[in-house]
Coordinates of C-alpha atoms in Angstrom, one line a residue:
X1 CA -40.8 -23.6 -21.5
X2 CA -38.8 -23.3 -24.5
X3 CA -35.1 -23.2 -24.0
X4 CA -34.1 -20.0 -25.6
X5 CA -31.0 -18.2 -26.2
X6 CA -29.5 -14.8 -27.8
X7 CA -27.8 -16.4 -30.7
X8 CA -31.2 -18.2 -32.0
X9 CA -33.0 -17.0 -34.7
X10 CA -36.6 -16.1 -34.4
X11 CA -39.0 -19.0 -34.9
X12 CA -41.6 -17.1 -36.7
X13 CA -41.1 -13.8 -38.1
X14 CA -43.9 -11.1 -36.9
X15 CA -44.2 -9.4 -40.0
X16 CA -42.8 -9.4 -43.8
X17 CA -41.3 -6.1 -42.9
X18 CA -38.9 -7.6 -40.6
X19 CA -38.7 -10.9 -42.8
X20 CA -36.9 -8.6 -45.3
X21 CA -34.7 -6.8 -43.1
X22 CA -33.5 -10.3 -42.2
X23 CA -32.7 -10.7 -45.6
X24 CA -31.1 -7.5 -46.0
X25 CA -28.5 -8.0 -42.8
X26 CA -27.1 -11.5 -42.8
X27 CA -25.6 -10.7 -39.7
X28 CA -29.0 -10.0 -37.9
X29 CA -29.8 -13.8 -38.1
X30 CA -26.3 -14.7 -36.3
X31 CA -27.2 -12.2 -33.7
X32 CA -31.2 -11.5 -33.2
X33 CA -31.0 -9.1 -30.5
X34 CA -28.4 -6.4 -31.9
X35 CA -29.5 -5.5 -35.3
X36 CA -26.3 -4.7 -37.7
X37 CA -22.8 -5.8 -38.5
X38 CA -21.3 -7.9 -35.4
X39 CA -19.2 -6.0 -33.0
X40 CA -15.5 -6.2 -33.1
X41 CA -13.6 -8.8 -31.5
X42 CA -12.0 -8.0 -27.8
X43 CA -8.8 -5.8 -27.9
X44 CA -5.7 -6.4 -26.6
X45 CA -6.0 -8.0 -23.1
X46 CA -6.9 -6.8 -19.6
X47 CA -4.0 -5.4 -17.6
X48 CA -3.0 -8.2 -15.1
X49 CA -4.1 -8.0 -11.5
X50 CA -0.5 -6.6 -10.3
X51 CA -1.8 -3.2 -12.5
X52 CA -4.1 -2.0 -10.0
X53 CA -4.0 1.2 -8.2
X54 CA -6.9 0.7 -5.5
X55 CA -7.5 -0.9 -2.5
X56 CA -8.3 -4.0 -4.8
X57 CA -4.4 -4.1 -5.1
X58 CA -4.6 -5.7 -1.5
X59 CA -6.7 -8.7 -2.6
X60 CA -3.2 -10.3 -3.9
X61 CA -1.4 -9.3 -0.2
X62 CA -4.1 -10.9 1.6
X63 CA -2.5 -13.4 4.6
X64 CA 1.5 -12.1 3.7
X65 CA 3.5 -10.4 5.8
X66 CA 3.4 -6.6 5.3
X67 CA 6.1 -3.3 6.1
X68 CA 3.7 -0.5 6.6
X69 CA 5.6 3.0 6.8
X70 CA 3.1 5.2 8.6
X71 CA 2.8 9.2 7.9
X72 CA 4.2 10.1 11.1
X73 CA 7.2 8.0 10.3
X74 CA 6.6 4.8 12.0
X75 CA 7.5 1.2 10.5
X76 CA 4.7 -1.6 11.0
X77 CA 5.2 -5.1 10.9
X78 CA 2.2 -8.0 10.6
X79 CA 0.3 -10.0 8.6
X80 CA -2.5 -8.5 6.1
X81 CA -5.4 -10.6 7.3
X82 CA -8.6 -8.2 6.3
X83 CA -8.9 -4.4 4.6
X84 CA -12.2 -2.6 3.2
X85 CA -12.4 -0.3 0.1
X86 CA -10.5 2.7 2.0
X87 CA -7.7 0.6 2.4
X88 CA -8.3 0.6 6.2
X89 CA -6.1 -2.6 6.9
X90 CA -6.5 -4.9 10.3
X91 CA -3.0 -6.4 10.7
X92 CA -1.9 -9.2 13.3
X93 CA 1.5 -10.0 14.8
X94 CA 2.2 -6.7 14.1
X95 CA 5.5 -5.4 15.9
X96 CA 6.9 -2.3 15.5
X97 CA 10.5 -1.6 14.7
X98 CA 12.4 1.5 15.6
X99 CA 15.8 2.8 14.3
X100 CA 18.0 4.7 16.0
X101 CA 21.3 6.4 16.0
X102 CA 23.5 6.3 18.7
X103 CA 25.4 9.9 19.6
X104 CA 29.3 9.5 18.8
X105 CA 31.4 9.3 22.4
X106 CA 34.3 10.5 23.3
X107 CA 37.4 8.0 21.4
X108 CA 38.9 5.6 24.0
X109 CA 41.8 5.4 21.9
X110 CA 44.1 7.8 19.8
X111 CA 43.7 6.1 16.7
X112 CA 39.9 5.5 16.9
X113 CA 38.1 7.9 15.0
X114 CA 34.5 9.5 15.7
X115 CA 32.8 7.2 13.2
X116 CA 33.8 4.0 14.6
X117 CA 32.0 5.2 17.7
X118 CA 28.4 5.8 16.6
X119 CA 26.3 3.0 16.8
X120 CA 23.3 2.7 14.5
X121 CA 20.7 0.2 16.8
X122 CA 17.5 -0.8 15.8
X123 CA 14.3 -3.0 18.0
X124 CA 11.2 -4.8 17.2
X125 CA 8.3 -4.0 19.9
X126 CA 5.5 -6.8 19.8
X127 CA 2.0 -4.9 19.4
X128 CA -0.1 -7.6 18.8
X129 CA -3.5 -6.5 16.3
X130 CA -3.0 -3.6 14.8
X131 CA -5.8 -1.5 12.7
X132 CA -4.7 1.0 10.7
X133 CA -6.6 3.8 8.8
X134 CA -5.6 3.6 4.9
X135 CA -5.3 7.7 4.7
X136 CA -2.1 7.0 7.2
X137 CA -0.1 4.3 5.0
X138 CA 2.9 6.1 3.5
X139 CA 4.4 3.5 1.6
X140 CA 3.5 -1.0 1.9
X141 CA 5.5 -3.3 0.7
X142 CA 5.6 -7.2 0.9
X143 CA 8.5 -8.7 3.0
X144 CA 10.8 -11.5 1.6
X145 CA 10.2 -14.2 4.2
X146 CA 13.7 -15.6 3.4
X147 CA 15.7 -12.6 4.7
X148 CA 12.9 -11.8 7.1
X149 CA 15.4 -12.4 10.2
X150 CA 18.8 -10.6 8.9
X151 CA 18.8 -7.5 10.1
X152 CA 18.7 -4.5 8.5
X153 CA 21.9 -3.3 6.7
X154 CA 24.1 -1.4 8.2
X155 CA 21.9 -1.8 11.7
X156 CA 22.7 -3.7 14.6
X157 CA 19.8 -5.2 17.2
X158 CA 19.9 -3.2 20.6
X159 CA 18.0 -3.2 23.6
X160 CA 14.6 -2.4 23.7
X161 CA 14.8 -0.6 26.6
X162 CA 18.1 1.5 25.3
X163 CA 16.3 1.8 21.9
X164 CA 13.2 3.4 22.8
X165 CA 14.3 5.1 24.7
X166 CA 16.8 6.8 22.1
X167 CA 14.0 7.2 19.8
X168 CA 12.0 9.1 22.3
X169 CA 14.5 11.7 23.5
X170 CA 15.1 12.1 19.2
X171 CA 11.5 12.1 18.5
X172 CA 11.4 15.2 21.5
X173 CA 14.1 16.8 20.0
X174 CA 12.5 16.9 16.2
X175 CA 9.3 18.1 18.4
X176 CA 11.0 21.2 19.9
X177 CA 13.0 21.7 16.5
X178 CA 9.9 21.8 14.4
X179 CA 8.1 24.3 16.8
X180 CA 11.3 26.7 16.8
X181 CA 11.0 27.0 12.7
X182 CA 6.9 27.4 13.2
X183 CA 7.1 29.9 15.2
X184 CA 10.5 31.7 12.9
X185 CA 8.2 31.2 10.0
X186 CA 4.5 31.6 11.2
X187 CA 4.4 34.8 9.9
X188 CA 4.7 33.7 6.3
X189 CA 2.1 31.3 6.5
X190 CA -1.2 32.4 8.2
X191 CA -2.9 29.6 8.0
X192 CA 0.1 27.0 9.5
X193 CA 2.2 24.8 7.7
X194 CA 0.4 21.4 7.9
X195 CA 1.7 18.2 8.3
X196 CA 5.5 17.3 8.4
X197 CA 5.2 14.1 6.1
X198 CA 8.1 11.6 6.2

């Protein structure tokens, strides 16, 4: 077998018909298969990788550490180690990290002042492999491994105990407030009011 290629003229031309439109289009002979002038040359070029909007985006977070901030309002931490096209995302030594506010006390002392006394706490819980659905991720970022282990700003590291268990008696109480405004404003909206989105 001959080795052929697009760019080569043909060897022997079928017909005098196409012998002269050979002649006629000097470009044909540079490029056999698409009759006519050449096409333009590429435009300007392809938006980097960093540009995409999809779940392709994950390809460069691959094996990093990730903060997923859930729908319902939950922080994820772990490692990216496999996602499909819905951006379903499996992540591993994921722990999840609560904040919390601590109610202000009564002041021990006459000059201490209300603010001093609230305490704003926050916990990592290990939970090991995590999968999460892509149609829950809020929000993803990458962390910065270099202040991985500084704690938040502004946030101290409590108990875990003391911690969840301040975020469970607030997460009640948003609970109990968001079924006293459905029911003050179910009549305005027959249908409900859908989700509360953080």
């Amino acid at each position: 077998m001959e080795s052929l290629s697009l760019n080569d003229p043909p060897a022997h031309p079928s017909s005098p018909q196409r012998q002269g439109n050979l002649q006629q289009h000097p470009h044909q002979q540079q490029n056999a298969v698409f009759p006519g002038p050449p096409p333009p040359t590429q435009g300007p070029p392809q938006l980097p990788p960093q540009m995409f909007t999809t779940a392709a985006q994950l390809l460069d977070l691959t094996d990093k550490k990730l903060l997923l901030v859930l729908r319902d309002g939950r922080k994820i931490f772990g490692v990216l180690r496999s996602w499909d096209q819905f951006a379903n995302l499996v992540l591993t030594e994921t722990r999840e990290r609560y904040f919390v506010t601590t109610a202000p006390s009564q002041p021990s002392h006459a000059d201490s002042t209300l603010a001093q006394n609230v305490r704003h706490l926050y916990c990592d819980i290990p939970r090991g492999t995590y999968l999460v659905r892509g149609e829950n991720v809020l929000m993803l970022g990458e962390v910065d491994l270099d202040r991985d282990d500084e704690p938040p700003v502004g946030y101290e590291e409590g108990p875990v105990e003391e911690v969840f268990a301040l975020q469970k008696e607030a997460e009640r109480e948003r609970k109990r407030k968001d079924k006293v405004r459905g029911k003050r404003t179910a009549w305005r909206d027959p249908e409900g009011s859908g989700e509360v989105l953080f």
